[in-house]
């Protein structure tokens, strides 16, 4: 039996907590598991390193960024390992390179392409607890260190669990599970006992930072169940799974669901302030214009999210779209170059926006969810700037200053009962 346990930044924030993590990993070993530990950097370290880099240059090299920010995790794994050795366990630390985590070349948001598990397997075979630095990998093509994007240690954990065919993948964090909304924003948010990969992927992609979206994607594609737990309190967590578990199976796993939870149409409310809106005005209304703009943006590696085009008037149309704030500069450079090539076109950006979303597979079979959402926002004087829907989610772009209010009122309506049908 093999378990992968991942600890986030707050769970390894100081020496006391590092010793706590070592004790937790040791307890798993005592319970008869082979154990792989994934660690993040200490809380705040990654931000601090990025801050230093930005002080030196606004236009920093992404290769140097990866080389720098990966050190937060690199520094932590020998500390956890030493704490395990101190407890009398056999253990060894590994960087992403040593753990065989291969990625593509996209610095700062690299994708794992393969994992060579030989070295980890050998160490596990020797009875060692393997302590692996999360968030980092390397590109075999360039030989460079890469990182997987913010929150990337989650992805290291699930990807390694998949590659090693682990029996369990546990993500320990500073909350005791996945809630119906960020419990730091909505005080009466409820802990979900179980959530499907599909719903969790939407929630994570729409801003619920408790899990990185890419890790949920791995879980979905490789059928890895993920248990989200608190590293500080001994409480039942949330199981992320694609299996349909009946009440008996859930109880055997130590999971208790409330009847009401099962009937929820909306399973979660999420928000994302890392959004910016770009509007291109007076575009000539002819075939190929949209293709040209978005091909250029894709070429610049910009992730475009919502897109709206209005009906053309006098042969000219406007297009608005959203991008992550972190990619706004690149996106603006790209559209400004485009605008310079097409006479009369202008571009403008709005950074003070946010996206609020509701997620739930129950929406598929319920009418009136969208209208309830729009009415609720309007009742609180919140103007909707953009809307996008899929089968299991509805997102609205709003003024950033209303984010918390919007999340609370939507949670009240959809989770606390007023919006149930
Ligand atoms: P770690 O450092 O352990 O990876 P993160 O800070 O990345 O932890 O993620 C945990 C945080 O996610 C919580 O402290 C919580 O504020 C936030 N969060 C946002 N949405 C949710 C949600 N729906 N359920 C639980 N936590 C959430
Ligand atoms: N340390 C990295 C970050 O802060 C990765 C992680 O914590 O998962 O984003
Ligand atoms: Mg995280």
XYZ file of C-alpha atoms and ligand atoms in Angstrom:
458
model
C 0.000 0.000 0.000
C 1.330 3.401 -0.993
C 0.218 6.834 0.169
C 1.190 10.251 -1.202
C 0.758 13.034 1.362
C 1.147 16.693 0.368
C 1.620 19.570 2.794
C 0.972 23.176 1.789
C 2.833 26.312 2.832
C 1.086 27.011 6.145
C 1.489 23.357 7.142
C 5.288 23.680 6.908
C 5.562 27.350 7.920
C 8.089 26.872 10.747
C 10.241 24.219 12.400
C 7.460 23.200 14.792
C 5.109 22.530 11.880
C 7.824 20.723 9.938
C 8.224 18.383 12.905
C 4.427 17.938 12.934
C 4.533 16.962 9.245
C 7.319 14.461 9.946
C 5.207 12.909 12.724
C 2.220 12.619 10.368
C 4.335 10.955 7.675
C 5.858 8.631 10.285
C 2.383 7.635 11.497
C 1.514 6.583 7.927
C 4.668 4.478 7.781
C 3.714 2.898 11.126
C 0.285 2.111 9.692
C 2.020 -0.050 7.087
C 2.147 2.306 4.089
C 5.011 3.143 1.783
C 5.076 6.937 2.090
C 5.839 9.738 -0.356
C 5.697 13.252 1.115
C 5.335 16.303 -1.135
C 6.158 19.652 0.403
C 5.483 23.242 -0.597
C 7.759 26.107 0.381
C 7.176 27.710 3.771
C 4.167 30.063 3.622
C 5.113 33.430 2.152
C 8.514 32.372 0.798
C 7.463 32.091 -2.845
C 5.853 35.560 -2.715
C 8.932 36.988 -1.016
C 11.266 35.597 -3.697
C 9.029 36.917 -6.488
C 9.030 40.308 -4.716
C 12.844 40.436 -4.779
C 12.892 39.583 -8.476
C 10.325 42.291 -9.262
C 12.391 44.841 -7.327
C 15.267 44.100 -9.670
C 13.297 43.976 -12.897
C 9.720 44.468 -14.103
C 10.556 42.417 -17.142
C 12.303 39.505 -15.491
C 13.413 36.340 -17.237
C 11.011 33.456 -16.655
C 13.934 31.033 -16.663
C 15.472 32.903 -13.746
C 12.040 33.116 -12.073
C 11.767 29.312 -12.105
C 15.358 28.873 -10.985
C 14.617 31.223 -8.075
C 11.134 30.247 -6.869
C 11.867 26.516 -6.987
C 14.346 27.033 -4.157
C 11.527 27.543 -1.618
C 10.523 23.918 -1.995
C 14.107 22.713 -2.392
C 14.950 24.175 1.009
C 12.055 22.492 2.784
C 12.526 18.848 1.858
C 15.859 18.301 3.652
C 14.326 19.858 6.773
C 11.382 17.439 6.775
C 13.755 14.573 5.978
C 16.063 15.497 8.848
C 13.060 15.630 11.185
C 12.150 12.090 10.060
C 15.719 10.848 10.542
C 15.605 12.370 14.016
C 12.469 10.341 14.769
C 14.397 7.213 13.792
C 12.866 6.671 10.329
C 14.767 6.019 7.157
C 14.092 8.902 4.747
C 15.556 10.746 1.753
C 14.805 14.088 0.120
C 14.397 14.643 -3.630
C 14.234 17.701 -5.840
C 11.879 17.630 -8.838
C 14.809 16.631 -11.065
C 15.809 13.788 -8.745
C 12.183 12.628 -8.581
C 12.143 12.418 -12.406
C 9.455 15.078 -12.949
C 9.752 15.996 -16.626
C 7.933 18.996 -18.046
C 7.657 21.038 -21.198
C 9.589 24.289 -21.594
C 6.865 26.756 -20.583
C 8.608 28.515 -17.718
C 6.440 29.572 -14.733
C 3.524 27.383 -15.830
C 5.131 24.217 -17.170
C 3.111 21.066 -17.776
C 4.268 17.670 -16.582
C 4.935 15.487 -19.621
C 6.277 12.335 -17.927
C 7.552 11.089 -14.587
C 10.467 8.714 -14.332
C 9.647 7.005 -11.039
C 12.603 4.638 -10.935
C 14.607 6.441 -8.280
C 11.640 6.992 -5.955
C 10.563 3.374 -6.369
C 14.069 2.199 -5.495
C 14.138 4.331 -2.335
C 10.648 3.136 -1.349
C 11.851 -0.430 -1.912
C 14.648 0.269 0.554
C 12.005 1.221 3.130
C 12.689 4.944 2.915
C 10.089 7.681 3.303
C 10.611 9.807 0.159
C 10.279 13.561 0.646
C 9.814 15.312 -2.704
C 9.926 19.038 -3.471
C 6.560 20.062 -4.947
C 5.973 22.686 -7.660
C 9.190 22.000 -9.598
C 10.341 19.847 -12.482
C 12.797 20.064 -15.333
C 12.652 20.257 -19.075
C 14.654 17.417 -20.655
C 14.824 19.498 -23.863
C 16.662 22.444 -22.279
C 17.937 20.922 -19.039
C 16.344 23.844 -17.198
C 14.434 23.844 -13.905
C 10.755 24.633 -14.409
C 7.829 25.335 -12.078
C 4.236 24.251 -12.516
C 2.371 27.486 -11.744
C 1.236 28.884 -8.390
C -0.126 26.195 -6.112
C 1.734 23.621 -8.204
C 2.693 21.299 -5.345
C -0.868 19.945 -5.486
C -0.162 18.894 -9.057
C 3.145 17.258 -8.135
C 1.259 15.224 -5.513
C -1.553 13.977 -7.740
C 0.739 13.377 -10.726
C 3.143 11.336 -8.582
C 0.218 9.467 -7.022
C -0.942 8.586 -10.542
C 2.538 7.600 -11.753
C 3.217 5.467 -8.659
C -0.330 4.051 -8.675
C -0.743 5.134 -5.063
C -3.651 3.789 -3.041
C -4.268 7.166 -1.424
C -3.490 10.790 -2.211
C -3.967 13.144 0.711
C -3.620 16.918 0.456
C -3.099 18.520 3.859
C -3.817 22.220 4.059
C -4.929 24.981 6.434
C -8.662 24.255 6.121
C -10.257 20.893 6.877
C -11.757 20.251 3.462
C -13.484 21.740 0.458
C -16.287 24.100 1.441
C -19.305 25.452 -0.424
C -17.377 28.766 -0.595
C -14.077 30.050 0.736
C -14.632 29.684 4.514
C -12.530 32.810 5.042
C -15.081 34.845 3.066
C -18.334 33.077 3.955
C -18.460 32.234 7.659
C -21.340 29.790 7.359
C -19.871 27.938 4.358
C -20.359 24.181 4.725
C -17.811 21.458 4.343
C -18.568 19.045 1.521
C -18.051 15.379 2.399
C -17.640 14.350 -1.233
C -17.321 16.267 -4.475
C -16.882 14.962 -8.012
C -13.675 15.638 -9.918
C -15.786 17.452 -12.491
C -17.319 19.904 -10.020
C -14.025 20.354 -8.176
C -12.247 21.104 -11.445
C -14.762 23.865 -12.177
C -14.561 25.308 -8.656
C -10.753 25.255 -8.699
C -10.582 26.778 -12.188
C -13.025 29.487 -11.113
C -10.913 30.572 -8.155
C -11.329 28.139 -5.218
C -7.628 27.969 -4.514
C -7.836 25.033 -2.078
C -6.730 22.793 -4.985
C -4.844 23.725 -8.127
C -7.033 23.029 -11.190
C -4.296 21.050 -12.939
C -4.107 18.589 -10.020
C -7.839 17.910 -10.252
C -7.426 17.376 -14.000
C -4.753 14.748 -13.282
C -7.050 13.146 -10.713
C -9.858 13.008 -13.258
C -7.749 11.683 -16.128
C -5.873 9.063 -14.103
C -8.671 8.211 -11.708
C -6.889 9.360 -8.555
C -9.165 10.100 -5.612
C -7.957 13.097 -3.615
C -8.627 13.563 0.083
C -8.390 17.176 1.298
C -7.599 17.405 5.015
C -6.355 19.777 7.692
C -2.731 19.333 8.738
C -3.477 21.038 12.040
C -6.678 19.354 13.208
C -7.679 15.707 13.150
C -11.032 15.950 11.344
C -12.699 14.151 8.442
C -11.927 15.931 5.175
C -13.426 16.077 1.684
C -13.082 13.271 -0.842
C -12.711 14.309 -4.488
C -13.711 11.316 -6.584
C -15.481 10.280 -9.767
C -16.904 7.163 -8.134
C -20.562 7.027 -7.194
C -20.229 5.997 -3.560
C -23.309 4.890 -1.670
C -23.953 5.834 1.950
C -22.463 2.565 3.288
C -19.212 2.996 1.329
C -18.957 6.599 2.458
C -19.392 5.623 6.082
C -16.705 2.945 5.755
C -14.335 5.642 4.477
C -15.196 7.717 7.540
C -17.259 10.181 5.491
C -20.686 11.314 6.594
C -22.976 13.168 4.234
C -25.967 15.178 5.244
C -29.137 14.428 3.322
C -29.456 18.106 2.350
C -26.027 18.179 0.721
C -27.087 15.502 -1.737
C -29.955 17.661 -2.946
C -27.947 20.797 -3.540
C -28.319 22.190 -7.044
C -25.331 24.462 -6.551
C -22.404 22.812 -4.790
C -20.132 25.782 -4.516
C -19.589 29.502 -5.074
C -16.164 30.720 -6.180
C -14.570 34.020 -7.026
C -11.477 35.060 -8.911
C -9.886 38.498 -8.666
C -7.000 37.566 -10.919
C -8.943 38.761 -13.948
C -8.637 41.699 -16.317
C -10.829 42.763 -19.222
C -9.586 44.026 -22.564
C -11.899 45.758 -25.017
C -11.058 46.244 -28.664
C -13.181 48.969 -30.255
C -14.178 49.702 -33.849
C -13.037 46.447 -35.377
C -13.875 46.086 -39.072
C -16.821 43.668 -39.339
C -15.313 41.097 -41.706
C -14.412 37.392 -41.583
C -11.009 36.620 -40.101
C -10.722 39.519 -37.651
C -11.478 37.485 -34.505
C -9.297 34.655 -35.765
C -6.420 37.080 -36.272
C -6.685 38.565 -32.760
C -7.001 35.301 -30.886
C -4.349 33.529 -32.950
C -1.918 36.289 -31.996
C -2.899 35.990 -28.323
C -2.480 32.207 -28.385
C 0.913 32.715 -30.018
C 1.879 34.918 -27.059
C 0.761 32.154 -24.644
C -2.110 34.231 -23.223
C -5.019 32.296 -21.696
C -8.179 33.999 -22.917
C -11.316 33.195 -20.941
C -14.653 34.917 -21.620
C -15.224 36.579 -24.989
C -18.082 38.864 -26.005
C -18.631 40.466 -29.413
C -21.442 42.933 -29.904
C -23.530 43.260 -33.048
C -21.726 45.431 -35.565
C -22.934 48.952 -36.248
C -21.819 50.915 -39.340
C -19.471 48.055 -40.247
C -17.584 48.224 -36.928
C -17.822 45.922 -33.875
C -16.358 45.720 -30.374
C -14.891 42.630 -28.749
C -14.248 42.281 -25.011
C -12.427 39.385 -23.404
C -10.868 38.467 -20.078
C -7.330 37.290 -19.323
C -5.509 36.523 -16.053
C -4.166 39.770 -14.542
C -0.711 38.242 -14.591
C -0.942 38.021 -18.391
C -2.445 41.466 -18.962
C 0.801 43.134 -20.054
C 1.564 40.477 -22.631
C -2.038 40.557 -23.848
C -2.045 44.356 -24.148
C 1.254 44.380 -26.046
C -0.213 41.828 -28.434
C -3.492 43.658 -29.076
C -1.741 47.029 -29.355
C 0.483 45.616 -32.085
C -2.665 44.314 -33.782
C -4.425 47.692 -33.379
C -1.450 49.457 -34.966
C -1.885 47.233 -38.053
C -5.630 47.915 -38.436
C -6.583 51.599 -38.846
C -9.238 52.957 -36.464
C -9.000 50.151 -33.901
C -8.280 50.999 -30.253
C -7.699 48.853 -27.164
C -8.379 49.513 -23.489
C -7.985 47.477 -20.293
C -9.930 47.249 -17.035
C -8.143 45.596 -14.121
C -10.757 46.282 -11.457
C -12.961 43.333 -12.249
C -13.610 39.919 -10.738
C -15.435 36.783 -11.734
C -18.003 35.175 -9.439
C -19.314 31.728 -10.271
C -21.729 29.078 -9.096
C -20.997 25.414 -9.813
C -23.047 22.219 -9.612
C -24.014 19.274 -11.811
C -27.547 19.712 -10.431
C -27.930 22.755 -12.698
C -28.272 20.420 -15.657
C -31.758 19.445 -14.574
C -32.944 22.703 -13.026
C -34.394 25.722 -14.732
C -34.194 29.213 -13.343
C -30.728 28.957 -11.819
C -29.266 31.636 -14.078
C -32.181 34.025 -13.566
C -31.933 33.573 -9.771
C -28.242 34.394 -9.937
C -28.748 37.548 -12.013
C -31.708 38.692 -9.884
C -29.730 38.164 -6.662
C -26.806 40.239 -7.919
C -29.155 42.933 -9.148
C -31.025 43.025 -5.793
C -27.719 44.044 -4.229
C -26.915 46.681 -6.821
C -24.197 44.612 -8.466
C -23.927 45.230 -12.190
C -23.028 42.302 -14.458
C -20.385 43.141 -17.072
C -20.060 39.744 -18.745
C -21.708 36.335 -18.441
C -20.597 32.871 -19.416
C -22.243 29.527 -18.836
C -21.510 25.859 -19.274
C -23.627 22.858 -18.327
C -22.447 22.913 -14.720
C -21.473 26.523 -14.025
C -22.516 30.132 -14.472
C -19.962 32.926 -14.182
C -20.487 36.677 -14.059
C -17.824 39.352 -14.359
C -18.490 42.194 -11.923
C -16.761 45.206 -10.421
C -13.955 43.870 -8.184
C -15.118 45.826 -5.138
C -18.323 43.771 -4.945
C -16.593 40.366 -4.971
C -17.068 39.352 -1.330
C -20.616 40.709 -1.209
C -21.523 38.779 -4.367
C -20.086 35.529 -3.005
C -21.995 35.924 0.271
C -25.368 36.736 -1.265
C -25.085 33.946 -3.846
C -24.111 31.516 -1.072
C -27.127 32.649 0.959
C -29.502 32.065 -1.907
C -28.147 28.861 -3.399
C -26.562 27.034 -0.467
C -28.495 28.293 2.533
C -31.789 27.413 0.993
C -33.516 30.424 -0.486
C -32.593 29.388 -4.011
C -33.422 25.667 -3.692
C -36.207 24.489 -5.918
P -1.843 25.389 0.729
O -0.765 26.372 1.058
O -2.041 24.337 1.781
O -1.727 24.832 -0.644
P -3.840 27.285 -0.177
O -3.747 28.622 0.470
O -3.308 27.132 -1.548
O -3.217 26.211 0.817
O -5.369 26.801 -0.204
C -6.117 26.778 0.979
C -7.018 28.002 1.045
O -7.992 27.927 0.010
C -7.830 28.124 2.303
O -7.121 28.759 3.323
C -9.077 28.897 1.853
O -9.043 30.250 2.257
C -9.010 28.857 0.333
N -10.270 28.426 -0.293
C -10.854 29.051 -1.338
N -11.997 28.448 -1.672
C -12.157 27.401 -0.834
C -13.160 26.391 -0.686
N -14.219 26.331 -1.493
N -12.989 25.453 0.291
C -11.922 25.498 1.098
N -10.951 26.436 1.007
C -11.047 27.383 0.057
N 5.181 27.465 -3.286
C 4.388 27.504 -4.487
C 3.371 28.621 -4.409
O 3.330 29.362 -3.427
C 3.751 26.205 -4.822
C 2.773 25.668 -3.812
O 2.726 26.164 -2.680
O 2.054 24.730 -4.135
O 2.634 28.828 -5.331
Mg -2.257 25.613 -2.537
